[in-house]
Amino acid sequence: MFSRFSSFFQQLSRRIVHPQRQQHDQRVHRLIGAIKVLASLSYRNGNLNHYLQEITENVSQLMEIDWSVVTLCKGDAERILASSLDIGEAMNQVYYLHGTLTGTVASLGRPLVVSDATQITEYGSCPNGYRAYLGVPLRLPSGEVIGTICSFQHQVRQFSEEEVYLAELFAERAATAIDNYQLYQKQQQSNEQLSLANAELAKVTRLKDEFLSTMSHELRTPLTAIIGLAEVLKEEVYGNLTSKQEKSVNTIEESGRHLLELINDLLDLSKIESGKMELQYSSVSPHTLTESSLIFVRQQAQNKQITLINKIPQDLTVIQADERRMRQIFINLLSNAVKFTPDGGQISLEATEDVGKQITKISVIDTGIGIKIDHLDQLFQPFVQLDSSFSRRYAGTGLGLALVHRLADLHGGSVAVESEINQGSRFSVILPWKLPQSSSEKIEDSVSSFQFTSTTPSILLVEDNEKNLAMMKTFLEAEEFRVLLSRNGLEAIKIAQDQIPDLIIIDLQIPELDGLEAIRRIRTQTNLKTIPIIALTSIAISPNLERCLKAGANHYCVKPIQLDILKELICQYFS
């Protein structure tokens, strides 16, 4: 804009020295002063009304105009945004443009000068009492006309080229200010919408987390009873089983554990997506890792006469990883390989190292049905099954590979796949040797040696679910423990004070007083401070597990509880 000022100054200078323009010296100097005023105008603090008001007042004062206004035009209507005169309620009123001088300026998109509107009527009429008119459009850089600056004079008046040009400069500044203001308002509106969307997203995330926590408890609790009672029956606590009964019990247990795996996959995926999955790093041998993973699929492979081959050398570089999560990756890949490999096929594990990049690539290779090239990009999407027909041959939720991809990513690694129809597939997991330690350190099991106070140890079992209570009571009594029962936190504290059990097993989600608070209060009792406490929880996230230990529990078990693991844990407290 200032280059335009410079050019205009040069034009004015040439006109000043021209003999035929000497009589305009006074006007020219006034216009130069007006341009300087224009250059000094500032759009302060985004106050559009104040800025436009300054423009109308300067136009009226510097050009000796009776009345000036800035209008905003949209369609066939306009409203006054600023006025050099106090026009009261007329401000911001909506007026129709049809048949007005302002409407002509807005439609033509160029300046309009009328020295006497009473004599020239084809352009429209002036407001009552005014005769001379100067109007210029407010034009955006795109060319769109968004309004006008209009000046009115009571007397007949000839407007010079310099005055028209000056009005255009004011119009340019006004248009820029209005455009910036509108953009700012849109940005503010977008920011507000974004803030509302973020708040809603945070609310949905919180509700989802609460839902998952609740569902984790509600789903794991009945599974604890199903799997636990199946184990109790297999131990023949209630008597000997016939072969058919044993087969049925095995089916119940296997189905329960399969359902548990699906629940765990769903909850694990949700934890990863919400950023709540924490890795517990340790030194992991690739050979040992894959060997332990093969154990979980060996029986399935034998049922289909599939040969399993582990070609991974024992001397590969040890990597830093979460061993449990890494095993989860390879169990998923191996299970898929078994599922999609026909009877009599082969599955092998291979590994290569890149010393320069300090990475290890472990591959699961099968002779299965293969995958179409155009389906490869869908593999790692959750809940996606490539065969989605009602009669599809292969069961599953479509969560396994999604978990593999996300768990590898959490380790700073990646997953690659090569496949050919009817020729098999190769899934490769690329892992770095070292990773920075997670901010949350691995929670170590706090197990000490305790002397039981009698030859028949007593265990206080605190559980509000009757089925789980009955199942665990039967199991513990079969292991020759004397079992004290409680169904809520307050009752548990009283029984502990009166009976002083040798060990307490307490579920965290119990009525009257939750398990964490019950543990805290038990630990305040001098005669109960050293009693070992095992907390039962269905929410297997680090903050929840940490709270168990901080409250005073010596150990925790995640539901559904495997009774053989619980038995092993209890036995650790014998001297």
Coordinates of C-alpha atoms in Angstrom, one line a residue:
M1 CA 0.0 0.0 0.0
F2 CA 2.8 2.4 0.8
S3 CA 4.2 2.0 -2.7
R4 CA 0.8 3.3 -3.8
F5 CA 1.2 6.2 -1.5
S6 CA 4.7 7.0 -3.0
S7 CA 3.3 6.8 -6.5
F8 CA 0.4 9.0 -5.6
F9 CA 2.8 11.6 -4.0
Q10 CA 4.7 11.7 -7.3
Q11 CA 1.5 12.2 -9.2
L12 CA 0.5 15.0 -6.8
S13 CA 4.0 16.7 -7.1
R14 CA 3.8 16.7 -10.9
R15 CA 0.3 18.3 -10.7
I16 CA 1.5 20.9 -8.2
V17 CA 4.1 22.3 -10.6
H18 CA 1.9 22.2 -13.6
P19 CA 0.7 25.7 -14.4
Q20 CA -2.9 24.6 -14.9
R21 CA -3.0 23.0 -11.4
Q22 CA -1.6 25.8 -9.3
Q23 CA -5.1 26.7 -8.1
H24 CA -5.4 23.3 -6.4
D25 CA -2.4 23.7 -4.1
Q26 CA -4.5 24.0 -1.0
R27 CA -6.6 20.8 -1.8
V28 CA -3.5 18.8 -2.8
H29 CA -1.7 19.6 0.4
R30 CA -4.9 18.7 2.3
L31 CA -5.0 15.4 0.5
I32 CA -1.3 14.7 1.3
G33 CA -2.1 15.3 4.9
A34 CA -5.1 12.9 4.6
I35 CA -2.9 10.2 3.2
K36 CA -0.5 10.6 6.2
V37 CA -3.5 10.2 8.5
L38 CA -4.6 7.1 6.6
A39 CA -1.1 5.6 7.0
S40 CA -1.2 6.2 10.8
L41 CA -4.6 4.5 11.3
S42 CA -4.2 1.2 13.3
Y43 CA -6.5 -1.7 13.8
R44 CA -6.1 -1.8 17.6
N45 CA -6.9 -4.9 19.6
G46 CA -9.2 -6.2 16.9
N47 CA -11.8 -3.5 17.7
L48 CA -13.4 -3.3 14.3
N49 CA -16.2 -0.8 15.2
H50 CA -13.6 1.7 16.6
Y51 CA -11.4 1.4 13.5
L52 CA -14.3 1.9 11.0
Q53 CA -15.6 4.8 13.1
E54 CA -12.2 6.4 12.7
I55 CA -12.3 5.9 8.9
T56 CA -15.7 7.6 8.5
E57 CA -14.7 10.5 10.8
N58 CA -11.4 11.1 8.8
V59 CA -13.2 10.8 5.5
S60 CA -15.7 13.4 6.6
Q61 CA -13.2 15.7 8.2
L62 CA -10.4 15.6 5.6
M63 CA -12.6 15.7 2.6
E64 CA -15.0 18.2 4.2
I65 CA -17.9 15.8 3.8
D66 CA -21.2 16.3 5.7
W67 CA -21.8 12.6 6.4
S68 CA -19.9 9.3 5.7
V69 CA -20.8 5.7 6.4
V70 CA -19.3 2.2 6.0
T71 CA -21.8 -0.4 5.1
L72 CA -21.7 -4.2 4.8
C73 CA -23.6 -5.6 1.9
K74 CA -24.9 -9.1 1.5
G75 CA -27.3 -10.1 -1.2
D76 CA -30.0 -7.5 -1.6
A77 CA -29.5 -6.0 1.8
E78 CA -27.0 -3.7 3.7
R79 CA -26.4 -2.6 7.2
I80 CA -24.4 0.4 8.5
L81 CA -21.3 -0.6 10.4
A82 CA -19.9 2.9 11.2
S83 CA -21.1 6.5 10.7
S84 CA -19.5 9.9 11.1
L85 CA -22.7 11.2 12.6
D86 CA -24.8 9.8 15.5
I87 CA -27.7 8.2 13.7
G88 CA -29.0 6.3 16.8
E89 CA -31.2 3.3 16.1
A90 CA -30.4 3.5 12.4
M91 CA -27.1 1.8 13.1
N92 CA -27.0 -1.9 12.3
Q93 CA -30.5 -1.8 10.8
V94 CA -31.0 -3.8 7.6
Y95 CA -31.8 -1.8 4.5
Y96 CA -32.7 -3.0 1.0
L97 CA -30.3 -2.0 -1.7
H98 CA -32.7 -2.0 -4.6
G99 CA -33.0 1.5 -6.1
T100 CA -30.3 3.1 -4.0
L101 CA -26.9 4.7 -4.9
T102 CA -25.2 2.2 -2.5
G103 CA -26.9 -0.7 -4.3
T104 CA -25.5 0.6 -7.6
V105 CA -21.9 0.8 -6.2
A106 CA -22.2 -2.7 -4.8
S107 CA -23.6 -4.2 -8.0
L108 CA -21.2 -2.4 -10.4
G109 CA -18.2 -2.9 -8.1
R110 CA -16.6 0.5 -9.0
P111 CA -16.7 4.1 -7.6
L112 CA -19.8 6.2 -8.3
V113 CA -19.8 10.0 -8.2
V114 CA -23.0 12.0 -8.4
S115 CA -22.8 15.8 -8.1
D116 CA -26.6 16.3 -7.8
A117 CA -28.8 13.3 -7.2
T118 CA -31.9 15.4 -7.8
Q119 CA -30.9 15.8 -11.4
I120 CA -29.4 12.3 -12.0
T121 CA -31.9 9.6 -11.0
E122 CA -30.9 6.5 -13.0
Y123 CA -28.4 5.4 -10.3
G124 CA -30.8 5.7 -7.4
S125 CA -31.7 8.2 -4.7
C126 CA -29.8 9.9 -1.9
P127 CA -31.2 10.0 1.7
N128 CA -33.5 13.0 2.3
G129 CA -31.7 16.4 2.4
Y130 CA -28.6 15.2 0.6
R131 CA -27.7 15.9 -3.0
A132 CA -24.0 15.1 -3.8
Y133 CA -22.7 11.5 -3.4
L134 CA -19.4 9.7 -3.5
G135 CA -19.4 5.9 -3.1
V136 CA -16.6 3.3 -3.4
P137 CA -16.8 -0.4 -3.0
L138 CA -15.1 -2.4 -0.3
R139 CA -13.3 -5.1 -2.3
L140 CA -11.4 -8.1 -1.1
P141 CA -8.3 -9.3 -2.8
S142 CA -10.4 -12.0 -4.4
G143 CA -12.5 -9.3 -6.1
E144 CA -15.6 -9.9 -4.0
V145 CA -17.4 -6.7 -3.0
I146 CA -18.4 -6.9 0.7
G147 CA -19.6 -3.3 1.3
T148 CA -19.1 0.4 0.6
I149 CA -17.9 3.7 1.9
C150 CA -20.5 6.3 1.0
S151 CA -20.1 10.1 1.5
F152 CA -23.1 12.5 1.3
Q153 CA -23.1 16.3 0.9
H154 CA -26.1 18.6 1.3
Q155 CA -25.0 20.9 -1.4
V156 CA -24.2 20.1 -5.0
R157 CA -20.5 19.2 -5.3
Q158 CA -18.0 18.1 -7.8
F159 CA -15.6 15.4 -6.4
S160 CA -12.1 15.4 -7.8
E161 CA -10.0 12.4 -9.0
E162 CA -7.8 12.8 -6.0
E163 CA -10.8 12.6 -3.6
V164 CA -12.1 9.5 -5.4
Y165 CA -8.6 7.9 -5.1
L166 CA -8.4 8.9 -1.4
A167 CA -11.8 7.3 -0.8
E168 CA -10.6 4.1 -2.5
L169 CA -7.6 4.0 -0.2
F170 CA -9.8 4.3 2.9
A171 CA -12.1 1.6 1.4
E172 CA -9.1 -0.7 0.9
R173 CA -8.1 -0.4 4.5
A174 CA -11.7 -0.9 5.7
A175 CA -12.2 -4.0 3.5
T176 CA -8.9 -5.5 4.8
A177 CA -10.0 -4.8 8.4
I178 CA -13.5 -6.4 7.9
D179 CA -12.0 -9.4 6.1
N180 CA -9.5 -9.9 8.9
Y181 CA -12.2 -9.6 11.5
Q182 CA -14.4 -12.1 9.8
L183 CA -11.5 -14.5 9.4
Y184 CA -10.7 -14.0 13.1
Q185 CA -14.3 -14.7 14.1
K186 CA -14.3 -17.9 12.0
Q187 CA -11.1 -19.0 13.6
Q188 CA -12.5 -18.3 17.0
Q189 CA -15.7 -20.2 16.1
S190 CA -13.5 -23.1 14.9
N191 CA -11.4 -23.0 18.0
E192 CA -14.6 -23.0 20.2
Q193 CA -15.9 -25.9 18.1
L194 CA -12.6 -27.7 18.5
S195 CA -12.6 -27.1 22.2
L196 CA -16.1 -28.5 22.5
A197 CA -15.1 -31.4 20.3
N198 CA -12.0 -32.1 22.5
A199 CA -14.1 -31.8 25.7
E200 CA -16.6 -34.2 24.2
L201 CA -13.8 -36.5 23.1
A202 CA -12.3 -36.4 26.6
K203 CA -15.7 -37.2 28.1
V204 CA -16.3 -40.1 25.7
T205 CA -12.7 -41.4 26.5
R206 CA -13.4 -41.2 30.2
L207 CA -16.8 -42.9 29.8
K208 CA -15.1 -45.6 27.6
D209 CA -12.5 -46.2 30.3
E210 CA -15.1 -46.4 33.0
F211 CA -17.1 -48.8 30.8
L212 CA -14.1 -51.0 30.1
S213 CA -13.2 -51.1 33.8
T214 CA -16.7 -52.1 34.7
M215 CA -17.0 -54.6 31.8
S216 CA -13.6 -56.0 32.7
H217 CA -14.9 -56.8 36.2
E218 CA -18.3 -58.0 35.0
L219 CA -16.8 -60.3 32.4
R220 CA -13.9 -61.6 34.4
T221 CA -16.0 -62.4 37.5
P222 CA -18.2 -65.1 36.0
L223 CA -15.2 -66.4 34.0
T224 CA -13.4 -66.9 37.3
A225 CA -16.2 -69.1 38.5
I226 CA -16.4 -71.1 35.2
I227 CA -12.7 -71.7 34.9
G228 CA -12.1 -72.2 38.6
L229 CA -14.9 -74.7 39.0
A230 CA -13.7 -76.6 35.9
E231 CA -10.3 -76.8 37.6
V232 CA -11.9 -78.0 40.8
L233 CA -13.8 -80.7 38.9
K234 CA -10.6 -81.8 37.1
E235 CA -8.9 -82.1 40.5
E236 CA -11.8 -84.5 41.3
V237 CA -12.5 -82.6 44.5
Y238 CA -16.1 -83.8 44.3
G239 CA -15.2 -87.3 43.3
N240 CA -13.9 -89.3 40.4
L241 CA -14.9 -88.3 36.8
T242 CA -15.9 -90.6 34.0
S243 CA -14.1 -90.1 30.7
K244 CA -17.1 -88.3 29.2
Q245 CA -17.3 -86.0 32.3
E246 CA -13.6 -85.3 32.1
K247 CA -13.9 -84.5 28.4
S248 CA -16.8 -82.1 29.1
V249 CA -14.9 -80.4 31.9
N250 CA -11.9 -80.0 29.6
T251 CA -14.2 -78.4 27.0
I252 CA -15.7 -76.0 29.6
E253 CA -12.2 -75.0 30.7
E254 CA -10.9 -74.5 27.2
S255 CA -13.9 -72.5 26.1
G256 CA -13.6 -70.3 29.2
R257 CA -10.0 -69.7 28.6
H258 CA -10.7 -68.9 24.9
L259 CA -13.3 -66.4 25.9
L260 CA -10.9 -64.9 28.4
E261 CA -8.3 -64.5 25.6
L262 CA -10.9 -62.6 23.5
I263 CA -11.7 -60.4 26.4
N264 CA -8.1 -59.7 27.1
D265 CA -7.4 -58.9 23.4
L266 CA -10.3 -56.4 23.4
L267 CA -9.2 -54.8 26.7
D268 CA -5.5 -54.7 25.6
L269 CA -6.4 -53.0 22.3
S270 CA -8.5 -50.5 24.2
K271 CA -5.6 -49.7 26.6
I272 CA -3.2 -49.3 23.7
E273 CA -5.6 -47.0 21.8
S274 CA -6.1 -44.8 24.9
G275 CA -2.4 -44.7 25.7
K276 CA -2.6 -46.6 28.9
M277 CA -0.6 -49.7 28.0
E278 CA 2.7 -49.7 29.9
L279 CA 5.6 -52.0 28.9
Q280 CA 7.6 -53.7 31.6
Y281 CA 11.1 -54.1 30.0
S282 CA 13.5 -56.9 30.7
S283 CA 16.3 -58.7 28.8
V284 CA 14.7 -61.2 26.4
S285 CA 16.3 -64.0 24.4
P286 CA 14.7 -64.3 21.0
H287 CA 15.2 -68.1 21.0
T288 CA 13.7 -68.6 24.5
L289 CA 10.9 -66.2 23.6
T290 CA 9.9 -68.1 20.5
E291 CA 10.3 -71.5 22.2
S292 CA 7.9 -70.5 24.9
S293 CA 5.5 -69.1 22.3
L294 CA 5.5 -72.4 20.4
I295 CA 4.3 -74.3 23.5
F296 CA 0.9 -72.5 23.3
V297 CA 0.2 -73.7 19.7
R298 CA 1.9 -77.1 19.7
Q299 CA -1.3 -79.0 20.5
Q300 CA -3.3 -77.2 17.8
A301 CA -0.5 -77.9 15.3
Q302 CA -0.4 -81.6 16.2
N303 CA -4.2 -81.9 15.7
K304 CA -3.7 -80.7 12.1
Q305 CA -0.4 -82.6 11.6
I306 CA 1.4 -79.3 11.0
T307 CA 5.2 -79.4 11.5
L308 CA 6.7 -76.7 13.7
I309 CA 10.3 -75.7 13.2
N310 CA 12.3 -73.2 15.3
K311 CA 15.3 -72.2 13.3
I312 CA 16.2 -69.3 15.6
P313 CA 19.8 -69.6 16.9
Q314 CA 20.3 -69.6 20.7
D315 CA 23.1 -67.1 20.5
L316 CA 21.1 -64.2 19.0
T317 CA 21.5 -60.8 20.7
V318 CA 19.4 -60.3 23.8
I319 CA 16.8 -57.5 23.3
Q320 CA 15.1 -55.2 25.7
A321 CA 11.4 -55.8 25.6
D322 CA 8.3 -56.7 27.6
E323 CA 8.5 -60.4 27.5
R324 CA 4.8 -61.1 28.2
R325 CA 3.8 -58.7 25.4
M326 CA 6.3 -60.0 23.0
R327 CA 5.1 -63.5 23.7
Q328 CA 1.6 -62.2 23.0
I329 CA 2.8 -61.0 19.6
F330 CA 4.2 -64.4 18.6
I331 CA 1.4 -66.5 20.0
N332 CA -1.0 -64.4 17.8
L333 CA 1.1 -64.8 14.7
L334 CA 1.7 -68.6 15.3
S335 CA -2.0 -69.1 16.1
N336 CA -3.0 -67.4 12.8
A337 CA -0.4 -69.5 11.0
V338 CA -1.9 -72.7 12.4
K339 CA -5.4 -71.5 11.6
F340 CA -4.7 -70.7 8.0
T341 CA -2.3 -73.6 7.2
P342 CA -4.0 -76.8 5.8
D343 CA -3.4 -80.1 7.4
G344 CA 0.0 -81.5 6.9
G345 CA 1.6 -78.1 6.3
Q346 CA 4.7 -76.5 7.9
I347 CA 5.3 -73.5 10.1
S348 CA 8.8 -72.2 10.8
L349 CA 10.5 -69.5 12.8
E350 CA 13.6 -67.7 11.4
A351 CA 15.6 -64.7 12.6
T352 CA 18.2 -62.3 11.2
E353 CA 20.2 -59.5 12.8
D354 CA 21.5 -56.2 11.5
V355 CA 24.4 -55.2 13.7
G356 CA 24.7 -51.7 12.2
K357 CA 21.0 -50.8 12.8
Q358 CA 20.9 -52.9 16.0
I359 CA 17.7 -54.6 15.1
T360 CA 16.5 -58.2 15.0
K361 CA 13.9 -59.5 12.5
I362 CA 11.9 -62.6 13.6
S363 CA 9.7 -64.2 11.0
V364 CA 6.8 -66.6 11.2
I365 CA 6.6 -68.5 7.9
D366 CA 3.7 -70.8 6.9
T367 CA 2.6 -72.8 3.9
G368 CA -1.0 -71.6 4.3
I369 CA -3.6 -70.2 2.1
G370 CA -1.9 -66.9 1.6
I371 CA -3.3 -63.4 1.3
K372 CA -4.4 -61.4 -1.8
I373 CA -2.1 -58.3 -2.5
D374 CA -5.1 -55.9 -2.4
H375 CA -6.0 -57.2 1.1
L376 CA -2.7 -56.7 2.7
D377 CA -3.4 -53.1 3.8
Q378 CA -6.5 -54.2 5.7
L379 CA -4.7 -56.9 7.8
F380 CA -3.8 -54.7 10.8
Q381 CA -7.1 -53.0 11.2
P382 CA -9.1 -54.0 14.3
F383 CA -12.2 -56.1 13.8
V384 CA -11.5 -56.7 10.1
Q385 CA -11.9 -60.2 8.8
L386 CA -10.8 -60.7 5.2
D387 CA -13.4 -63.4 4.8
S388 CA -16.5 -61.7 6.2
S389 CA -19.2 -63.9 4.7
F390 CA -21.7 -65.8 6.8
S391 CA -20.2 -69.1 5.7
R392 CA -16.5 -68.1 6.3
R393 CA -14.3 -71.0 7.3
Y394 CA -12.1 -69.3 9.8
A395 CA -13.4 -68.0 13.2
G396 CA -12.0 -65.0 15.0
T397 CA -12.6 -61.4 16.0
G398 CA -10.0 -59.8 13.8
L399 CA -8.2 -58.4 16.8
G400 CA -5.0 -60.5 16.8
L401 CA -3.0 -58.8 14.0
A402 CA -4.2 -55.3 15.2
L403 CA -2.7 -56.1 18.6
V404 CA 0.5 -57.5 17.0
H405 CA 0.9 -54.2 15.0
R406 CA 0.3 -51.9 18.0
L407 CA 2.4 -53.9 20.4
A408 CA 5.3 -53.9 18.0
D409 CA 4.9 -50.2 17.5
L410 CA 4.9 -49.7 21.3
H411 CA 8.3 -51.4 21.3
G412 CA 9.6 -49.0 18.7
G413 CA 9.4 -51.8 16.1
S414 CA 7.3 -52.7 13.1
V415 CA 5.6 -55.6 11.3
A416 CA 6.0 -56.6 7.7
V417 CA 4.1 -59.2 5.7
E418 CA 4.8 -61.0 2.4
S419 CA 2.3 -63.4 1.0
E420 CA 1.1 -65.2 -2.1
I421 CA -2.2 -67.0 -2.7
N422 CA -1.9 -70.7 -2.0
Q423 CA 1.9 -70.3 -1.3
G424 CA 1.9 -69.2 2.3
S425 CA 2.8 -66.1 4.2
R426 CA 5.7 -64.6 6.0
F427 CA 5.0 -62.2 9.0
S428 CA 8.2 -60.5 10.2
V429 CA 8.5 -58.5 13.4
I430 CA 11.4 -56.0 13.4
L431 CA 12.6 -55.0 16.9
P432 CA 15.3 -52.7 18.2
W433 CA 17.8 -54.2 20.6
K434 CA 17.5 -51.4 23.2
L435 CA 14.7 -49.1 24.2
P436 CA 14.6 -46.3 26.8
Q437 CA 13.2 -47.5 30.1
S438 CA 9.5 -46.7 30.7
S439 CA 8.7 -44.0 33.2
S440 CA 6.9 -46.6 35.3
E441 CA 9.2 -49.3 36.7
K442 CA 8.1 -52.9 36.8
I443 CA 6.2 -53.7 40.0
E444 CA 8.0 -56.4 41.8
D445 CA 6.1 -58.9 43.8
S446 CA 6.5 -58.2 47.5
V447 CA 6.7 -61.7 49.0
S448 CA 8.0 -62.4 52.4
S449 CA 8.2 -65.5 54.6
F450 CA 5.5 -65.8 57.2
Q451 CA 4.9 -68.3 60.0
F452 CA 1.3 -69.6 60.2
T453 CA -0.1 -69.6 63.6
S454 CA -1.5 -73.1 63.6
T455 CA -1.1 -76.5 62.0
T456 CA -4.2 -75.9 60.0
P457 CA -3.7 -72.4 58.4
S458 CA -6.7 -70.2 58.2
I459 CA -7.5 -68.0 55.2
L460 CA -9.9 -65.1 55.3
L461 CA -11.6 -65.0 51.9
V462 CA -13.4 -61.7 51.1
E463 CA -15.6 -62.0 48.0
D464 CA -19.1 -60.7 47.3
N465 CA -19.8 -62.9 44.3
E466 CA -21.5 -66.1 45.7
K467 CA -20.4 -68.3 42.8
N468 CA -16.7 -67.3 43.1
L469 CA -17.0 -67.5 46.9
A470 CA -18.3 -71.0 46.7
M471 CA -15.7 -72.1 44.1
M472 CA -12.7 -70.7 45.9
K473 CA -13.9 -72.0 49.3
T474 CA -14.2 -75.5 47.9
F475 CA -10.7 -75.2 46.4
L476 CA -9.1 -73.9 49.5
E477 CA -10.7 -76.4 51.7
A478 CA -9.6 -79.2 49.3
E479 CA -6.1 -77.9 49.9
E480 CA -6.7 -78.3 53.6
F481 CA -7.0 -74.7 54.6
R482 CA -9.5 -73.5 57.2
V483 CA -11.6 -70.8 55.3
L484 CA -13.2 -67.8 57.0
L485 CA -15.8 -66.0 54.8
S486 CA -16.7 -62.4 54.4
R487 CA -18.8 -60.6 51.8
N488 CA -17.9 -56.9 52.4
G489 CA -15.1 -54.7 53.6
L490 CA -16.4 -53.8 57.0
E491 CA -17.2 -57.4 57.9
A492 CA -13.7 -58.4 56.7
I493 CA -12.0 -56.0 59.1
K494 CA -14.1 -57.3 62.1
I495 CA -13.4 -60.9 61.3
A496 CA -9.7 -60.2 60.8
Q497 CA -9.5 -58.5 64.2
D498 CA -11.4 -61.3 65.9
Q499 CA -10.0 -64.3 64.2
I500 CA -6.5 -63.1 63.2
P501 CA -6.2 -65.3 60.1
D502 CA -2.9 -66.5 58.7
L503 CA -3.6 -65.0 55.3
I504 CA -6.2 -62.8 53.7
I505 CA -7.5 -63.0 50.1
I506 CA -9.6 -60.0 49.3
D507 CA -11.4 -58.8 46.2
L508 CA -11.0 -55.1 45.6
Q509 CA -14.6 -54.5 44.4
I510 CA -16.7 -55.4 47.4
P511 CA -19.6 -53.5 49.0
E512 CA -19.8 -51.4 52.2
L513 CA -16.1 -50.7 52.1
D514 CA -13.9 -51.3 49.0
G515 CA -11.0 -53.7 49.2
L516 CA -8.3 -51.0 49.0
E517 CA -9.7 -49.1 52.0
A518 CA -10.3 -52.4 53.9
I519 CA -6.6 -53.3 53.4
R520 CA -5.5 -49.9 54.6
R521 CA -7.5 -50.2 57.8
I522 CA -6.3 -53.7 58.4
R523 CA -2.7 -52.5 58.2
T524 CA -3.4 -49.9 60.9
Q525 CA -4.1 -52.7 63.4
T526 CA -0.9 -53.7 65.2
N527 CA -1.7 -57.4 65.4
L528 CA -2.6 -57.5 61.7
K529 CA 0.4 -55.6 60.2
T530 CA 2.3 -58.7 59.3
I531 CA -0.5 -60.9 57.9
P532 CA 0.1 -61.5 54.2
I533 CA -2.7 -60.1 52.0
I534 CA -3.4 -61.1 48.4
A535 CA -5.6 -58.7 46.5
L536 CA -7.9 -59.9 43.7
T537 CA -8.5 -57.4 40.9
S538 CA -10.1 -57.5 37.4
I539 CA -8.5 -54.2 36.3
A540 CA -5.1 -55.1 35.2
I541 CA -3.6 -51.7 34.7
S542 CA -0.4 -50.5 36.4
P543 CA -1.9 -47.6 38.4
N544 CA -4.5 -50.0 39.9
L545 CA -1.9 -52.6 40.7
E546 CA 0.4 -50.0 42.3
R547 CA -2.5 -48.9 44.5
C548 CA -2.9 -52.5 45.7
L549 CA 0.7 -52.6 46.9
K550 CA 0.7 -49.1 48.4
A551 CA -2.5 -49.9 50.3
G552 CA -0.7 -52.7 52.0
A553 CA -1.2 -55.8 49.9
N554 CA 1.7 -58.2 49.6
H555 CA 0.6 -59.5 46.2
Y556 CA -2.1 -59.2 43.6
C557 CA -3.8 -61.6 41.2
V558 CA -5.7 -60.7 38.1
K559 CA -9.1 -62.2 37.5
P560 CA -10.0 -64.8 36.2
I561 CA -7.7 -66.5 38.7
Q562 CA -5.9 -69.6 37.8
L563 CA -6.2 -71.8 40.9
D564 CA -2.9 -73.5 40.3
I565 CA -1.1 -70.1 40.3
L566 CA -3.0 -69.0 43.3
K567 CA -2.0 -72.2 45.1
E568 CA 1.6 -71.7 44.2
L569 CA 1.4 -68.1 45.5
I570 CA -0.1 -69.1 48.8
C571 CA 2.5 -71.7 49.3
Q572 CA 5.2 -69.1 49.0
Y573 CA 4.1 -67.8 52.4
F574 CA 4.9 -71.0 54.2
S575 CA 8.3 -71.1 55.9

